[in-house]
mmCIF file of C-alpha atoms in Angstrom:
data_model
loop_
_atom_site.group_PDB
_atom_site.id
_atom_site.type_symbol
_atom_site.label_atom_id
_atom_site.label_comp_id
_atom_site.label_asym_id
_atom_site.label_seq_id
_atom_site.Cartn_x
_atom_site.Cartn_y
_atom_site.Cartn_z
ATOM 1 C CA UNK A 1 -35.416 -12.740 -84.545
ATOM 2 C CA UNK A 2 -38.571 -13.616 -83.031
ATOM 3 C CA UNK A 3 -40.788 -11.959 -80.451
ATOM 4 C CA UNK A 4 -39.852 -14.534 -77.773
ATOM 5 C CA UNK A 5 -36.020 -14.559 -78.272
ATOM 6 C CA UNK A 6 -36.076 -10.781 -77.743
ATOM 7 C CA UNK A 7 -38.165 -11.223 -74.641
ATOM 8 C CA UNK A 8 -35.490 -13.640 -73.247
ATOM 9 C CA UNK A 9 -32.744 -12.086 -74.124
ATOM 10 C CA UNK A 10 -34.183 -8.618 -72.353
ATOM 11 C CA UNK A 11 -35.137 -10.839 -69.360
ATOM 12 C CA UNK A 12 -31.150 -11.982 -69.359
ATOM 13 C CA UNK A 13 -30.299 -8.708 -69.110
ATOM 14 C CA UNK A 14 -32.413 -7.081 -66.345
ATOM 15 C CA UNK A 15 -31.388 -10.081 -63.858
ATOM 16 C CA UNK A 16 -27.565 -9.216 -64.898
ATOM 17 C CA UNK A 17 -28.510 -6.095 -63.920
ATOM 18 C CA UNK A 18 -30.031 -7.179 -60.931
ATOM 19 C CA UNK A 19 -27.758 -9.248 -59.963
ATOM 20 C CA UNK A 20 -24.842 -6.874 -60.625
ATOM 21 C CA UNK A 21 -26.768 -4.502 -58.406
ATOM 22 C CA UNK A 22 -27.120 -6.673 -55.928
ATOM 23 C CA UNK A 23 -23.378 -7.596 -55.748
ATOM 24 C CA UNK A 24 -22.370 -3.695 -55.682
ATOM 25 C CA UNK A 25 -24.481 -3.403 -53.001
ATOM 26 C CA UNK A 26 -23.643 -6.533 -51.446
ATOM 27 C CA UNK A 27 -19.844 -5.368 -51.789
ATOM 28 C CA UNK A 28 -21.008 -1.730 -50.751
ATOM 29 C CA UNK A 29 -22.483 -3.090 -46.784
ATOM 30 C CA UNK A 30 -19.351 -5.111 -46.193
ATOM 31 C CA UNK A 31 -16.943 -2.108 -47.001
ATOM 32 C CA UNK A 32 -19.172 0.426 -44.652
ATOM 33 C CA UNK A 33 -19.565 -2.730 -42.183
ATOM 34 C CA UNK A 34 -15.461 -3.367 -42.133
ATOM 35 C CA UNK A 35 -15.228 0.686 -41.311
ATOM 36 C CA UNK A 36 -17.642 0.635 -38.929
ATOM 37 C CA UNK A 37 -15.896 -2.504 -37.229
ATOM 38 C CA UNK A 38 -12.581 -0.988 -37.531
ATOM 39 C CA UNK A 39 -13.620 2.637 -36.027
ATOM 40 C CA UNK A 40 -15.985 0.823 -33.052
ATOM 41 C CA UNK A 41 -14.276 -2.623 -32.150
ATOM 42 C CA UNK A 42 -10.817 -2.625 -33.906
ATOM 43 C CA UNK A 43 -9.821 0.979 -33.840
ATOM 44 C CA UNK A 44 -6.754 2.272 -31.611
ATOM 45 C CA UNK A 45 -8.570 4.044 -29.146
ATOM 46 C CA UNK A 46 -10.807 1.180 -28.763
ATOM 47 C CA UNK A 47 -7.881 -1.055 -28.267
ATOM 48 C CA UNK A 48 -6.638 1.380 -25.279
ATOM 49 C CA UNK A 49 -10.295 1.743 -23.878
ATOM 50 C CA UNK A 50 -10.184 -2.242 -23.639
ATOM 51 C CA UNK A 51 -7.228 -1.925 -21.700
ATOM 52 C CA UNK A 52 -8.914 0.390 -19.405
ATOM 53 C CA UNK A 53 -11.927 -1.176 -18.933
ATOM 54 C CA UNK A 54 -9.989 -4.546 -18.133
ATOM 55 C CA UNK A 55 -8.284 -2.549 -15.268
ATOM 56 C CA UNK A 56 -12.012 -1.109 -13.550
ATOM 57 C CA UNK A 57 -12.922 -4.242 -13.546
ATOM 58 C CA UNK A 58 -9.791 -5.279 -11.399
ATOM 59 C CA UNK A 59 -9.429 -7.999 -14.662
ATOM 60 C CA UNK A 60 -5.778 -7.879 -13.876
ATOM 61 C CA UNK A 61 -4.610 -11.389 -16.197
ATOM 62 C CA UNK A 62 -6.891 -9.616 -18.927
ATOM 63 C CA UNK A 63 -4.622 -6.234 -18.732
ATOM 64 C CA UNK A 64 -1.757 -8.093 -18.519
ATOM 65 C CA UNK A 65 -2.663 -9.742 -21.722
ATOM 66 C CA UNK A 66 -2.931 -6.896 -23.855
ATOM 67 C CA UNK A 67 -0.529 -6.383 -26.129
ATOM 68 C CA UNK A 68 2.540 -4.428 -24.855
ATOM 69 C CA UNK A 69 1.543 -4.655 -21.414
ATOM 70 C CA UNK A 70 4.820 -5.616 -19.583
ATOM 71 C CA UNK A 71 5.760 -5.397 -15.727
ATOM 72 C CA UNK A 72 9.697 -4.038 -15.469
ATOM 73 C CA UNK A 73 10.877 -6.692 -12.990
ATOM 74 C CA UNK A 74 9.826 -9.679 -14.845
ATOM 75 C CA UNK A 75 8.124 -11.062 -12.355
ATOM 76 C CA UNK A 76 4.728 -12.738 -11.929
ATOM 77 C CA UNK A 77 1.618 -11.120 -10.892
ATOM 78 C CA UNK A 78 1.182 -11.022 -7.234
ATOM 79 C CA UNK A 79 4.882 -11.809 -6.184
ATOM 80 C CA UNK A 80 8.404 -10.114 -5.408
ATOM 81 C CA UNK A 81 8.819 -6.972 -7.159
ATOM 82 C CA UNK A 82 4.987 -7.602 -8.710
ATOM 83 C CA UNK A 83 3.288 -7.843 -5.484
ATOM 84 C CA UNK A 84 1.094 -4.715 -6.067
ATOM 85 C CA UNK A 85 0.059 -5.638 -9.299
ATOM 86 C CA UNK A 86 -3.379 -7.979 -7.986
ATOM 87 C CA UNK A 87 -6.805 -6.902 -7.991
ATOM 88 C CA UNK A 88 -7.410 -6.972 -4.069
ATOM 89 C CA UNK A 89 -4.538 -3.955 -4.273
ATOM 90 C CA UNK A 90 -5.945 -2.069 -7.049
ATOM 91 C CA UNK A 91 -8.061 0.950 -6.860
ATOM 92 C CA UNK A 92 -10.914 2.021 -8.461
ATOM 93 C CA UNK A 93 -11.382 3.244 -11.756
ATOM 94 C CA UNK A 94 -14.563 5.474 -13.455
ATOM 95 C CA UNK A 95 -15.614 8.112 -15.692
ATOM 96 C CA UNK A 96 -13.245 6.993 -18.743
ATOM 97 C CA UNK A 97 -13.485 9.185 -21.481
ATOM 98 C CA UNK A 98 -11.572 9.823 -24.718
ATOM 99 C CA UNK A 99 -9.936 12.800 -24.960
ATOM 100 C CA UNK A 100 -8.262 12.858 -28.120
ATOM 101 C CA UNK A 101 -6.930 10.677 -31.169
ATOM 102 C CA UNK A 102 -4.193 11.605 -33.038
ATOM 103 C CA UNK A 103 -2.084 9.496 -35.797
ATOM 104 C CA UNK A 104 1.119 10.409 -35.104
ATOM 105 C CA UNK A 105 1.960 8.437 -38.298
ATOM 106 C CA UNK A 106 0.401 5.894 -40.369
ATOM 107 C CA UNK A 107 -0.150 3.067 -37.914
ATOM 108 C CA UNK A 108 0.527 5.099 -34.901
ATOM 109 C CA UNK A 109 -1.790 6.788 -32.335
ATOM 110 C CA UNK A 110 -1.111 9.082 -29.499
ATOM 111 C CA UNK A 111 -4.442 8.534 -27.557
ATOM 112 C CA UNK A 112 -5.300 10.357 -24.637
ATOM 113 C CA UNK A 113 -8.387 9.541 -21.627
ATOM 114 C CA UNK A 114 -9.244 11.141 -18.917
ATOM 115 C CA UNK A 115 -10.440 9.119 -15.973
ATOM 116 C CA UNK A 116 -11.192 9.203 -11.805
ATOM 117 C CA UNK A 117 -9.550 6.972 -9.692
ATOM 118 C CA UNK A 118 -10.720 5.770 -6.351
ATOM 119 C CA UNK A 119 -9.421 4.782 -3.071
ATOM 120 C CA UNK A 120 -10.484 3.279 0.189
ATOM 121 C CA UNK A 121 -12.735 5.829 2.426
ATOM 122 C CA UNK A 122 -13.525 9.283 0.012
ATOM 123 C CA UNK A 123 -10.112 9.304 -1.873
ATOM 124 C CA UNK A 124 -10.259 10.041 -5.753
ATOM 125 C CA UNK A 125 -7.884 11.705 -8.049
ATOM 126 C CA UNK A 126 -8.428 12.841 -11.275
ATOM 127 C CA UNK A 127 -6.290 11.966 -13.954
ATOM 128 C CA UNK A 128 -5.098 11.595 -17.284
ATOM 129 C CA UNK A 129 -3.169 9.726 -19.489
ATOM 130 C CA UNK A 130 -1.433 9.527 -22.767
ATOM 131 C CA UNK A 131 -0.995 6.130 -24.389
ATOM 132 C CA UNK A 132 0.800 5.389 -28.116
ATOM 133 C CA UNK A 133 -0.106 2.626 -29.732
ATOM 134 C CA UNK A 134 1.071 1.162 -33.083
ATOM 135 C CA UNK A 135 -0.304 -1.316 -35.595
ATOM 136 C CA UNK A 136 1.331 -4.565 -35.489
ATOM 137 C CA UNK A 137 -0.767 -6.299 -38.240
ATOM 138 C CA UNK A 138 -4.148 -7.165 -39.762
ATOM 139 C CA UNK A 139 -6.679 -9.977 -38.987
ATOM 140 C CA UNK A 140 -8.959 -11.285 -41.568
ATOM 141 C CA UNK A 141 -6.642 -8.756 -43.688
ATOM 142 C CA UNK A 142 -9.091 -6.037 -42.940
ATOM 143 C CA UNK A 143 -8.828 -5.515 -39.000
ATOM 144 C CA UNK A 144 -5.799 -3.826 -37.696
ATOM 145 C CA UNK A 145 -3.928 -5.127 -34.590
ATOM 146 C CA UNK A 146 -2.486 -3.147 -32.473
ATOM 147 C CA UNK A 147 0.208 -3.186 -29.526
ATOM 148 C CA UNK A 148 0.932 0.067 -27.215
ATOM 149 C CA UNK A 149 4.232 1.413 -28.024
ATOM 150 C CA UNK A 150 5.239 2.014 -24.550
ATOM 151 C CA UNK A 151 4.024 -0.392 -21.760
ATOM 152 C CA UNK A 152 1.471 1.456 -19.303
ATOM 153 C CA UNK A 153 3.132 0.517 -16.262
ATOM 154 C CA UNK A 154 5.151 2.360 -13.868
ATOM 155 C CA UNK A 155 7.986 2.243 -10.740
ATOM 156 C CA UNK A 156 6.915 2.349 -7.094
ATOM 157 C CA UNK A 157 9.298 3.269 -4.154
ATOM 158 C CA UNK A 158 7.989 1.796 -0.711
ATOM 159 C CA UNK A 159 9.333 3.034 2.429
ATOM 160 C CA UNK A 160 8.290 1.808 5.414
ATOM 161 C CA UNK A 161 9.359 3.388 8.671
ATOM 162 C CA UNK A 162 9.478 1.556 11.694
ATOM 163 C CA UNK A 163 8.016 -2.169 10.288
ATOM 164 C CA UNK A 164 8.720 -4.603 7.831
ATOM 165 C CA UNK A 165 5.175 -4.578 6.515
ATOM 166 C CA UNK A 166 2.834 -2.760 5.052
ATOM 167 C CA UNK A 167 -0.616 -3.285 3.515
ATOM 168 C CA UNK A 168 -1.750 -2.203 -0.176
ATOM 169 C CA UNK A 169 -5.756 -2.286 -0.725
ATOM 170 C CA UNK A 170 -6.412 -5.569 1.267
ATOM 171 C CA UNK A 171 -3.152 -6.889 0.610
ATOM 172 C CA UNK A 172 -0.235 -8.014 3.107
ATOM 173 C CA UNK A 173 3.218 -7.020 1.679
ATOM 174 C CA UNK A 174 6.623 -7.635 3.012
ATOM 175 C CA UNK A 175 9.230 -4.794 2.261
ATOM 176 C CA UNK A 176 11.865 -6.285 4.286
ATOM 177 C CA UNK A 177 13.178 -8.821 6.730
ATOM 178 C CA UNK A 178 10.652 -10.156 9.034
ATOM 179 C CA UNK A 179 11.110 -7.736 12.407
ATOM 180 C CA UNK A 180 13.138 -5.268 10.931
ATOM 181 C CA UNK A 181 12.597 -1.170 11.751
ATOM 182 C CA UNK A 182 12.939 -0.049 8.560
ATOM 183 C CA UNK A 183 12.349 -1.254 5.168
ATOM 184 C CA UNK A 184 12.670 -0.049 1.124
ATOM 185 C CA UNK A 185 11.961 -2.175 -2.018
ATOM 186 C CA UNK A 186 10.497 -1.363 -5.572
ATOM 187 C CA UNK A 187 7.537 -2.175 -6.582
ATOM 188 C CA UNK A 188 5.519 -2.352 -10.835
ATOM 189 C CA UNK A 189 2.303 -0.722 -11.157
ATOM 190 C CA UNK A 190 -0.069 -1.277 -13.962
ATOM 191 C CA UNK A 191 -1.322 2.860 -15.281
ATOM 192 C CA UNK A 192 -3.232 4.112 -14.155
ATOM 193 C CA UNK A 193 -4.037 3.079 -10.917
ATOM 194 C CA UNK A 194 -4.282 4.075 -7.094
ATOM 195 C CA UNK A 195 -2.772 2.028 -4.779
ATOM 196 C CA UNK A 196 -3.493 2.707 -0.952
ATOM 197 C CA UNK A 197 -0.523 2.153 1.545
ATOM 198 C CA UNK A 198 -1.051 1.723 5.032
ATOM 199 C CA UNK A 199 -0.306 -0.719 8.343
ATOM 200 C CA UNK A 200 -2.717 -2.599 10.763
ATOM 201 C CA UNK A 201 -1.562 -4.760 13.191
ATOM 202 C CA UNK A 202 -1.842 -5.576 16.903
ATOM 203 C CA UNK A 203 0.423 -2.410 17.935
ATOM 204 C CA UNK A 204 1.010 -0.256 14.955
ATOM 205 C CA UNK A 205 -0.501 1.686 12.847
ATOM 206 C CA UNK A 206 -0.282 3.857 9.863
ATOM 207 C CA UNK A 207 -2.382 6.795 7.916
ATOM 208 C CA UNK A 208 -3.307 5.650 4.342
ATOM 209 C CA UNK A 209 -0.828 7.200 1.382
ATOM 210 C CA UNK A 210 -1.395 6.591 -2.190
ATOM 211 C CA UNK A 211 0.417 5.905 -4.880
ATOM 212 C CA UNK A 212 -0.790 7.634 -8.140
ATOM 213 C CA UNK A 213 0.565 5.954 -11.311
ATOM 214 C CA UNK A 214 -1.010 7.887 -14.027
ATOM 215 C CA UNK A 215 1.919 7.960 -16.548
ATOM 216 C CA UNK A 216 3.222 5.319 -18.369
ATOM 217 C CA UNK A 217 7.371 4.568 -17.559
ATOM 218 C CA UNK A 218 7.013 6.908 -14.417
ATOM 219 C CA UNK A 219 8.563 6.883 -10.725
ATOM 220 C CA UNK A 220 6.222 7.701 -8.103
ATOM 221 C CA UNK A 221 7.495 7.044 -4.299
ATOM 222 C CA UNK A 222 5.401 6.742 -0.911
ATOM 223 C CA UNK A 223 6.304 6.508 3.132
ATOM 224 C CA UNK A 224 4.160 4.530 5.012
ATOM 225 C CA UNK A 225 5.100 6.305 8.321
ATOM 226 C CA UNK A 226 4.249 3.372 11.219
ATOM 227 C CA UNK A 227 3.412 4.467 14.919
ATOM 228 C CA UNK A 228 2.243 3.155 17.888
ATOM 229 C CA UNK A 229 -1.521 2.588 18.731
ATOM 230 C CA UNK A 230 -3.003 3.303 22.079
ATOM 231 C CA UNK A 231 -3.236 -0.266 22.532
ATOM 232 C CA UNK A 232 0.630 -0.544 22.167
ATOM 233 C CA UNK A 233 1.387 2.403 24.828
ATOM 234 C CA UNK A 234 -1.341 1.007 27.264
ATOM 235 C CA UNK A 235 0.185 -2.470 27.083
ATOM 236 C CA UNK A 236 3.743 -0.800 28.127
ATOM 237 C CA UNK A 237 2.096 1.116 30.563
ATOM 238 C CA UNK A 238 0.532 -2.010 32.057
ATOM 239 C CA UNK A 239 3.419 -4.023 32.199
ATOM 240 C CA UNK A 240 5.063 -0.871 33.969
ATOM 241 C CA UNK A 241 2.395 -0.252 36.472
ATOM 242 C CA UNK A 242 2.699 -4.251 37.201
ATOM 243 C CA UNK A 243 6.605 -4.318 37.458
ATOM 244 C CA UNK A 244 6.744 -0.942 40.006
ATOM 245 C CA UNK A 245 3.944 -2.251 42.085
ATOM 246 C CA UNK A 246 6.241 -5.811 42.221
ATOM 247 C CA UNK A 247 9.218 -3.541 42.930
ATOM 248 C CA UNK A 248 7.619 -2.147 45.910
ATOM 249 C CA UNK A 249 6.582 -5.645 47.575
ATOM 250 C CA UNK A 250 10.387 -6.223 48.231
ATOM 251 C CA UNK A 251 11.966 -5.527 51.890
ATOM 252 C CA UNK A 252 14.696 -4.755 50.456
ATOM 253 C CA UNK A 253 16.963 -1.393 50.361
ATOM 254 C CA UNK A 254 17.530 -1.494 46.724
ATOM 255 C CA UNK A 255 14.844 -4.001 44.877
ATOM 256 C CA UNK A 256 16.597 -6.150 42.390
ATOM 257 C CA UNK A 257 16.386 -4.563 39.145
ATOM 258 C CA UNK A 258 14.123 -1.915 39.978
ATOM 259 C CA UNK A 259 14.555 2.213 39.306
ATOM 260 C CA UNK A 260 14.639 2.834 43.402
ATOM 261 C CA UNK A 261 16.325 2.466 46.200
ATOM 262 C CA UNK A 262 17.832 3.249 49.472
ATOM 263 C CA UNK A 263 20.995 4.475 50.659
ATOM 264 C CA UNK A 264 22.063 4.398 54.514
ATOM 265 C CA UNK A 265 25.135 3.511 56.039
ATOM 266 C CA UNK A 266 23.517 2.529 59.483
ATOM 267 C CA UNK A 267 22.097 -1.089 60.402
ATOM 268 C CA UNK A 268 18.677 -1.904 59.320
ATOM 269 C CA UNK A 269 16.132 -2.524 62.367
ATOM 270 C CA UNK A 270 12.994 -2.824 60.628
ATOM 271 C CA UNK A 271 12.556 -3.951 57.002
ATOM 272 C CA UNK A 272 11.677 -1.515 54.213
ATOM 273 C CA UNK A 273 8.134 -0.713 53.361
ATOM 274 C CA UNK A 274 7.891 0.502 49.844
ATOM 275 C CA UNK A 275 5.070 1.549 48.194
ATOM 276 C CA UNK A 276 4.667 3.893 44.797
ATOM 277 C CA UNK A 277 3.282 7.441 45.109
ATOM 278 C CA UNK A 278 3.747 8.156 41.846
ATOM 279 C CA UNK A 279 3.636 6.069 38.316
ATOM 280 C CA UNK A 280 5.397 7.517 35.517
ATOM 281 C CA UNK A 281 3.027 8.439 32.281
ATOM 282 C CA UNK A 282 5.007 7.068 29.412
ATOM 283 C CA UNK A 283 4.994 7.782 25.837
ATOM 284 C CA UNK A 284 6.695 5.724 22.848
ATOM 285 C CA UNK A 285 8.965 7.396 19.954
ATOM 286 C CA UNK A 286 10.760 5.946 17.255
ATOM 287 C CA UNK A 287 14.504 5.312 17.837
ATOM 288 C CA UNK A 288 17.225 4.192 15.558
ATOM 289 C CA UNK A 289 16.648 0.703 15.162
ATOM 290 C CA UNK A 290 13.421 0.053 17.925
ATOM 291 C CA UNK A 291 10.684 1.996 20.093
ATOM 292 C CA UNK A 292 12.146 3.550 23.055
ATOM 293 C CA UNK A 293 10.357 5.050 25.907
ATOM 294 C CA UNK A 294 12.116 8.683 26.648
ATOM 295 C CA UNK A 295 13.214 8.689 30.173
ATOM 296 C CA UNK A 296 9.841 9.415 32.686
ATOM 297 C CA UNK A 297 9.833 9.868 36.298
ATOM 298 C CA UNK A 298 7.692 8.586 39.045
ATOM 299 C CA UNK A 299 7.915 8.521 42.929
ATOM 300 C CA UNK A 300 8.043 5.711 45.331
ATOM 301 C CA UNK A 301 7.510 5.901 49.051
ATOM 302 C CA UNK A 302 9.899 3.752 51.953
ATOM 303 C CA UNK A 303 9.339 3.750 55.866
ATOM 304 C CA UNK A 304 12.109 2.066 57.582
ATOM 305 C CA UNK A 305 14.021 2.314 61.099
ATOM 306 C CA UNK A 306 17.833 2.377 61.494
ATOM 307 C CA UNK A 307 19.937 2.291 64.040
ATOM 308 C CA UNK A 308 22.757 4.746 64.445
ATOM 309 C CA UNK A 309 26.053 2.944 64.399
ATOM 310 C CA UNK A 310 27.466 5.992 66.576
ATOM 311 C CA UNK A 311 25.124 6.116 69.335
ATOM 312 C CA UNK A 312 22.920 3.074 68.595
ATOM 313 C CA UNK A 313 20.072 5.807 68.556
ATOM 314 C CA UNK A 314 16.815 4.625 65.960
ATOM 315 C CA UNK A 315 15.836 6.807 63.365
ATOM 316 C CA UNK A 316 12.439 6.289 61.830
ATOM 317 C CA UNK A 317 13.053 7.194 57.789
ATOM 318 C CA UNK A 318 9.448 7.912 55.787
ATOM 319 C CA UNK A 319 11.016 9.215 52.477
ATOM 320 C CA UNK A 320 9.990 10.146 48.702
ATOM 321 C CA UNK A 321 12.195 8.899 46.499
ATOM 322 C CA UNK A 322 12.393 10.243 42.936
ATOM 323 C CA UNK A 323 13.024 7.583 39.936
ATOM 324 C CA UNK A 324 13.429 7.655 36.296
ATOM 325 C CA UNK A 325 12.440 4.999 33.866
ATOM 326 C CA UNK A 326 13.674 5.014 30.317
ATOM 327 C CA UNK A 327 14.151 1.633 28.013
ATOM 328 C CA UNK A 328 13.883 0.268 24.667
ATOM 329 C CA UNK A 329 10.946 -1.488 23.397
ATOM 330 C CA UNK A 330 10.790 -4.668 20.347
ATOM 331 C CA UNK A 331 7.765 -6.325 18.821
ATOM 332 C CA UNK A 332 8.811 -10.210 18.619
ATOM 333 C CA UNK A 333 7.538 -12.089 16.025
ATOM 334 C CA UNK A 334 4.690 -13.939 18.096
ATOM 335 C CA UNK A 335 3.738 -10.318 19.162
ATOM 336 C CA UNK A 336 5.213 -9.850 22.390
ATOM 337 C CA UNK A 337 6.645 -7.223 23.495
ATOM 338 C CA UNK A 338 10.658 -7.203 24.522
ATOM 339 C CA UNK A 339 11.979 -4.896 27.174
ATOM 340 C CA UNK A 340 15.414 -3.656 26.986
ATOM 341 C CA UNK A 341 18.064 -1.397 28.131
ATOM 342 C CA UNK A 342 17.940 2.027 26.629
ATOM 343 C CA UNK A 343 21.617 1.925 24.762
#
C-alpha cells in the first residue's frame, strides 16, 4: 500500500475517534444535564416547594392546580363551603425551607418544610409540615411527574357568636342566615395557611382568632366571639336618655309606656311636673337569641297637688320615684336598632 493510502486511512480513524469522543461526551452532558434537571426542577421536593411558593404568593388557581390539590366540599374557590380558600383571606407565608427527603418507596417521597406564617398586626406561627408525594409518570421519558398522595388541605369549624358574619383576612363571609345570633358552618383550607377571623361592623365587634392549618386532612375549629362596641352602647344610651326625658314632658300620672309613675287615690288639682333626677347607666350582654340590657335603675322627680277626697284639704306631693329599665335589643338589617320587651 502506498504512503498516501496509509495516511488516509489513519486520518479515517482519528476523526472516528473524534467523533466517537465527541458523541460519548455529547451523550455524557445530557445524562448529568437530565440529573441535574430532575434533582433541581423535576425532583419531589421541588414539586412540593412549587406548591408552596404558589401559596406565598397568594397564587391560589396556581395551588389549586397542582396535582392532588383537592378542596373536600367540591366546591369552587371563593364560594359556599370554599369561601376561605381566596387570596384576600390567606395569610402570609416565609422562610420555607426543606427539612428532609425521604423515599418511602420507589416513586414515593415523604417530604417535610418548615415555614412561618403571618397574620394581620404581629401574628406569626411557626410551622411544619409533612407532604407525600408519588410519581405518576414521566415527561420527555426522562422527567418524573409527580402528584401528592394526600391533598394538603384541611377542615375549618366557624362559630360565630352573636352574628351571622364574620370576616377572614379582608373577606366578608356569611356563616348563617342573614340576622341570626348565632351561626356554625365548615369551611376547606388550603395547608398551610393562617386564616384571621374577626367582625367589623357598625355595632359589633370581635378580637382576631386564627385558624392554623398546618397538616394536611386535619380539623382545626375557631369562635369568633362578637360584642358590642362603644358606639353600640352609646347609641342605646342615647335613645334612652331621649325616651326618659320625653317621658317626663307628659302631665300625666303614669306616662304612656314609660318605667314611672304615680299612684294617688285623691283628685288631681294641678298637673304633674316630671322631670328625671337620675338616668340609668346601661350596659349590653348577650342573651339567648338577642342583646338585652340587664335591668338598670334611674330616678325621676314629680310635683303635683291633690285634693283630699275626705276633707277636700290640698296636699302638695314633690316625690322621687325609683324606676327600672330592662329590654331586649336587635340589629335590623338596614342597621337600626329594635327595642323590645325583655321576655
Amino acid at each position: 500500500m502506498d504512503a498516501g493510502g496509509v495516511d488516509r486511512r489513519e486520518t479515517l480513524h482519528r476523526s472516528i475517534v473524534i467523533w466517537v469522543g465527541l458523541f460519548v461526551l455529547t451523550v455524557a452532558a445530557l445524562v448529568s444535564a437530565v440529573g441535574i434537571l430532575n434533582r433541581e426542577l423535576f425532583s419531589a421536593s421541588t414539586f412540593v416547594r412549587l406548591y408552596l411558593e404558589a401559596l406565598a404568593e397568594h397564587d391560589v388557581a396556581g395551588a389549586l392546580a397542582t396535582p392532588g390539590v383537592a378542596l373536600t366540599s367540591g366546591d369552587a374557590a371563593g364560594t359556599g363551603e370554599a369561601a376561605l380558600v381566596t387570596p384576600d383571606a390567606l395569610g402570609g407565608l416565609m422562610g420555607i425551607t426543606e427539612v428532609s427527603d425521604t423515599e418511602i418507596i420507589p416513586g414515593r417521597h415523604r417530604i417535610v418544610y418548615s415555614y412561618t406564617l403571618t397574620g394581620t398586626g404581629d401574628q406569626q406561627v411557626e410551622g411544619q409540615t409533612e407532604f407525600d408525594v408519588v410519581q405518576t409518570g414521566t415527561s420527555w421519558l426522562v422527567f418524573p411527574e409527580w402528584e401528592f398522595l394526600r391533598s394538603p388541605s384541611a377542615r375549618a369549624d366557624v362559630t360565630v357568636s352573636h352574628a351571622s358574619t364574620f370576616t377572614a383576612g379582608t373577606v366578608q363571609v356569611a356563616a348563617g342566615d342573614a340576622g341570626a345570633f348565632r351561626a356554625n358552618r365548615s369551611y376547606d383550607l388550603l395547608v398551610p395557611s393562617l386564616t384571621v377571623l374577626g367582625h367589623t361592623s357598625h355595632y359589633l365587634g370581635a378580637y382576631p382568632s386564627k385558624l392554623v392549618a398546618t397538616s394536611t386532612g386535619s380539623s382545626v375549629s375557631a369562635i369568633v366571639d362578637v360584642q358590642p362596641t362603644t358606639r353600640f352602647l352609646d347609641e342605646v344610651q342615647t335613645t334612652v336618655h331621649d325616651f326618659l326625658a320625653e317621658c317626663a314632658t307628659e302631665t300625666l300620672l303614669y306616662p304612656p309606656g314609660c318605667p314611672f309613675g304615680l299612684e294617688v287615690d285623691d283628685r288631681i288639682v294641678t298637673e304633674p311636673a316630671w322631670s328625671i333626677e337620675t338616668f340609668p347607666a346601661l350596659t349590653i350582654i348577650a342573651g339567648q337569641d338577642s342583646w338585652v340590657v340587664p335591668t338598670a335603675s334611674g330616678s325621676a322627680h314629680v310635683r303635683v297637688d291633690i285634693r283630699s277626697l275626705f276633707d277636700g284639704t290640698v296636699t302638695a306631693i314633690d316625690r322621687s320615684i325609683p324606676y327600672d329599665v330592662t329590654f331586649a335589643l336587635s340589629i335590623r338589617a338596614d342597621g337600626s336598632i329594635q327595642f323590645a320587651p325583655r321576655g
